[in-house]
XYZ file of C-alpha atoms in Angstrom:
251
model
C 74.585 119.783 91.208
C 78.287 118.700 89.985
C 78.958 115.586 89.738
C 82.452 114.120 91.436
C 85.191 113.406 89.790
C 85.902 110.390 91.350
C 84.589 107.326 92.495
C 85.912 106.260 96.053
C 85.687 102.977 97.150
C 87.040 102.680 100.928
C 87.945 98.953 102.466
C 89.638 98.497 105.975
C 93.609 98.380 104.256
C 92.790 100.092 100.915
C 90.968 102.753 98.784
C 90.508 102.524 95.381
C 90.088 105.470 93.124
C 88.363 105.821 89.891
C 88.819 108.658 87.710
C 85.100 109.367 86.229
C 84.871 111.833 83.602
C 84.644 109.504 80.736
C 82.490 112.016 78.629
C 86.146 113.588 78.172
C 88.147 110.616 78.864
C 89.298 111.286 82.408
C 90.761 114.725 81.603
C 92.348 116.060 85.267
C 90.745 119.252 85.824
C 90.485 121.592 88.898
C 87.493 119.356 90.333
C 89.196 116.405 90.189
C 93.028 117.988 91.533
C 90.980 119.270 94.595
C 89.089 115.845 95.224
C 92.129 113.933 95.335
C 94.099 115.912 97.701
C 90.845 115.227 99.853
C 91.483 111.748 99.433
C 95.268 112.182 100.342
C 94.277 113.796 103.418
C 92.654 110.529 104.477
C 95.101 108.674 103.917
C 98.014 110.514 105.179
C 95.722 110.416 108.422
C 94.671 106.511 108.392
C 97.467 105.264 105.856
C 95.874 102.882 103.463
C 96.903 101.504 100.180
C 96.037 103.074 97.529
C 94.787 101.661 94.212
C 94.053 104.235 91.255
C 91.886 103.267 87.735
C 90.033 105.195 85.029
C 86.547 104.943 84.234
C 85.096 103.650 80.415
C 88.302 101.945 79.505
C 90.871 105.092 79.603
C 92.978 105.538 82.618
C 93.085 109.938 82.280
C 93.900 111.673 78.590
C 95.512 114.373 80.453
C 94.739 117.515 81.877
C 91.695 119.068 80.930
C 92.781 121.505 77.891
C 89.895 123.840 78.402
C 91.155 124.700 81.853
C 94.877 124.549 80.803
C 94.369 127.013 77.761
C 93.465 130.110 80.613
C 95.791 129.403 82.872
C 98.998 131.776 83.195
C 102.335 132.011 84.608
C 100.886 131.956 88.643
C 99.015 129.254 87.549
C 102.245 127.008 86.027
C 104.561 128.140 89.403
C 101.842 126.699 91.565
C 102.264 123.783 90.314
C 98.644 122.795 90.641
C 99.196 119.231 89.270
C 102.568 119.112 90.351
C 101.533 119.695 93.902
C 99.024 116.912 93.929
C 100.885 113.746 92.069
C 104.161 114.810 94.627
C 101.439 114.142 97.341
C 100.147 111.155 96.121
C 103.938 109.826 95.598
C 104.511 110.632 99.577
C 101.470 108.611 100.770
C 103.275 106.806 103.636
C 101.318 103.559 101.980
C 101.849 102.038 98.675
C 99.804 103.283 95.518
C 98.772 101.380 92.464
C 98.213 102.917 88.946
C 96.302 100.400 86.954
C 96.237 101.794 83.802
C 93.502 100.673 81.078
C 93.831 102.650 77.982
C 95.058 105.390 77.439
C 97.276 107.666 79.872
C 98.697 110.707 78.451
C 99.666 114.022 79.124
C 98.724 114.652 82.997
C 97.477 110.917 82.851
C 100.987 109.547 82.446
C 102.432 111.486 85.500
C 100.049 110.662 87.629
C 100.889 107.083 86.794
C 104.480 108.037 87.338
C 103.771 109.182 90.303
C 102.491 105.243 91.633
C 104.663 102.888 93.308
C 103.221 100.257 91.014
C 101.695 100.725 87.464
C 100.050 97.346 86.151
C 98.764 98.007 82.130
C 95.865 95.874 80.205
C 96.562 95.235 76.801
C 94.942 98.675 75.657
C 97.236 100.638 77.812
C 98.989 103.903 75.442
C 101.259 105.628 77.946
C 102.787 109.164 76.773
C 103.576 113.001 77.241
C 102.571 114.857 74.198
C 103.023 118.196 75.834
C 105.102 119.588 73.405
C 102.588 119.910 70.531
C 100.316 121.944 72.913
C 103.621 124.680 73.392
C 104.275 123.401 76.915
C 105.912 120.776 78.758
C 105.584 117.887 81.010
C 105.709 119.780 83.840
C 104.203 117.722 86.538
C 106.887 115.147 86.675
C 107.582 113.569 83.693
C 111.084 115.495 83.050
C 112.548 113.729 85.876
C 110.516 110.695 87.165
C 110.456 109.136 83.543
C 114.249 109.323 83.429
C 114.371 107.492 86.591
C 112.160 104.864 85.271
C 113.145 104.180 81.476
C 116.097 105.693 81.426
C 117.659 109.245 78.937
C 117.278 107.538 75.691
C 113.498 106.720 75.685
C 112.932 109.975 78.052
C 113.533 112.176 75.298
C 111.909 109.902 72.659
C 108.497 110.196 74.501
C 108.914 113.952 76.109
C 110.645 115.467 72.608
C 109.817 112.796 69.928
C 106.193 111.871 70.944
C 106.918 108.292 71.381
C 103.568 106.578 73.041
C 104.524 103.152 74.347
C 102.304 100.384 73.906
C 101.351 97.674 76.249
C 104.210 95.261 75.739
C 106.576 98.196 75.079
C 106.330 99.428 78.561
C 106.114 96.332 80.471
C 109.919 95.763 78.035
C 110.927 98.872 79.519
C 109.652 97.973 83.147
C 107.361 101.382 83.644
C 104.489 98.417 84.246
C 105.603 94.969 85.907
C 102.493 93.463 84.310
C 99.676 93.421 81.467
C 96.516 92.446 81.936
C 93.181 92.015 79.719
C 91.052 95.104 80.525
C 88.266 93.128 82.163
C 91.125 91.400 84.423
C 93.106 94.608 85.379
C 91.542 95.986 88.517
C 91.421 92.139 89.971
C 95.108 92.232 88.853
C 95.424 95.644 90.888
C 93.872 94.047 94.068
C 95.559 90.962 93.817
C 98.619 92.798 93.610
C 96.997 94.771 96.659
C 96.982 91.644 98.626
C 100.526 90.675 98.138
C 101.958 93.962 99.470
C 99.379 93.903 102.026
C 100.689 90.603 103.662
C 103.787 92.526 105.200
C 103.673 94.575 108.051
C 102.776 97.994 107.441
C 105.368 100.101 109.954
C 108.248 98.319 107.567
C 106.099 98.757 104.198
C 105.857 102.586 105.123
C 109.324 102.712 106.393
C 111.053 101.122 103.657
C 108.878 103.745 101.433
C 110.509 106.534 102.801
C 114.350 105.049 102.749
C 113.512 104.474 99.048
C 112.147 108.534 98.730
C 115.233 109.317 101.041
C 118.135 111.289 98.519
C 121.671 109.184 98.300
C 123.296 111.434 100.973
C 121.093 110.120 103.450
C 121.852 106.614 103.214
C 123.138 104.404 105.119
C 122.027 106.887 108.171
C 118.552 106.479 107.461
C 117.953 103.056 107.038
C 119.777 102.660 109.905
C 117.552 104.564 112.012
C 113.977 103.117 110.480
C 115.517 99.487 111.268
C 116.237 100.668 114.797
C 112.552 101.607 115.423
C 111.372 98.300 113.503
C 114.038 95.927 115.713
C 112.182 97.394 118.634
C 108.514 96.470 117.317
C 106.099 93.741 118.453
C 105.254 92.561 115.255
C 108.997 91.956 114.246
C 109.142 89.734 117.128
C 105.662 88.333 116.151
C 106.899 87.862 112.785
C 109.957 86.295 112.964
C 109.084 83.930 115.546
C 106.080 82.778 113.270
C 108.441 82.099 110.654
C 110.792 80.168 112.896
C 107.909 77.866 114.002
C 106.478 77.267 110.821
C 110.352 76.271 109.662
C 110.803 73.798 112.823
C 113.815 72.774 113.538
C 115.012 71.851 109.678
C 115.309 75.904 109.598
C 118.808 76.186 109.130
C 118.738 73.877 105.974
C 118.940 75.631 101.979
């Protein structure tokens, strides 16, 4: 019988996923693509955060080679990790990447793919595509320029720059570092901190950020309308009002 790819653990306002093929260090094969757009169906039916680790101290090495040497040219337009990290970057909810060694190749955009990425001290984060005749095809070309910028881009997608640790927290693709045995309590804690605002404005302010520049200011516009009219705005603010008394108007 095969084993699963992943490890799902399922709480009432999360899910945490664990990439378990150590024997080959996480590598992102067919198995794996299809088990996590299971998961995405979940949660794009109950939306949940999402929090996603590696098993054996390596976040995912990539895509599995063995299965990337057959496939062909209807295999690269499907897009069959493209298809999957775009998914997991729509999840109406937040998702976490916490990544604990090393995340390369396939690895690295599915990070990029995350809302947050949180690093331990291990963390290597890179695309080496380029030795293996192809290219970062599943994201990397475009969501890495949004996140570090041209200049470092093309040192990691061209060059075969693999940041460090302290090097990508510098550059801001993680907003923290972690020991390894302290990253996935990191991750939750994280969790928690998101989780303590309301959810219709967490999801809605996920998809004014997704929203292309043309769209703005009409969209926001039209998310705060539905939010203005919401019971837990009114909840909210008058919570916040009481627990301010009547010194609220004070900096």
């Amino acid at each position: 019988m095969t084993q699963p790819s992943l490890s799902v653990e399922e709480r009432d306002d999360r899910v945490h996923v664990v990439l378990n093929r150590p024997d080959v260090r996480n590598a992102i094969d067919q198995a794996m693509v299809d088990e996590l757009h299971a998961v995405c169906e979940g949660l794009e039916a109950t939306p949940r955060l999402l929090v996603i680790s590696g098993a054996g101290g390596t976040f995912a090495s990539g895509a599995d080679i063995r299965q990337l040497r057959e496939r062909g040219r209807a295999e690269a337009l499907a897009g069959i990790n493209t298809r999957i990290f775009q998914r997991i970057a729509a999840l109406p909810m937040p998702v976490i990447a916490a990544i604990d060694g090393y995340a390369l190749g396939g690895g690295a955009e599915l990070a990029y793919a995350a809302d947050f990425r949180i690093a331990s001290t291990t963390a290597k984060i890179g695309n080496p595509e380029v030795g293996l005749g192809i290219l970062a095809g599943a994201g990397a070309t475009w969501r890495l320029l949004e996140l570090v910028g041209e200049t470092v881009a093309k040192e990691i997608l061209l060059a075969g720059r693999v940041l460090n640790a302290q090097e990508a927290l510098a550059l801001r693709l993680v907003s923290e570092v972690h020991e390894p045995d302290a990253l996935l309590e990191a991750a939750h804690v994280l969790a928690d901190r998101i989780l303590a605002n309301d959810p219709a404005a967490l999801m809605a302010t996920k998809r004014v950020l997704a929203a292309p520049r043309e769209a703005h200011p009409d969209i926001d516009l039209q998310e705060q309308a539905v939010l203005f009219e919401s019971d837990a705005k009114r909840e909210r603010m008058t919570a916040f009002l009481d627990k301010r008394g009547p010194n609220r108007t004070k900096k």
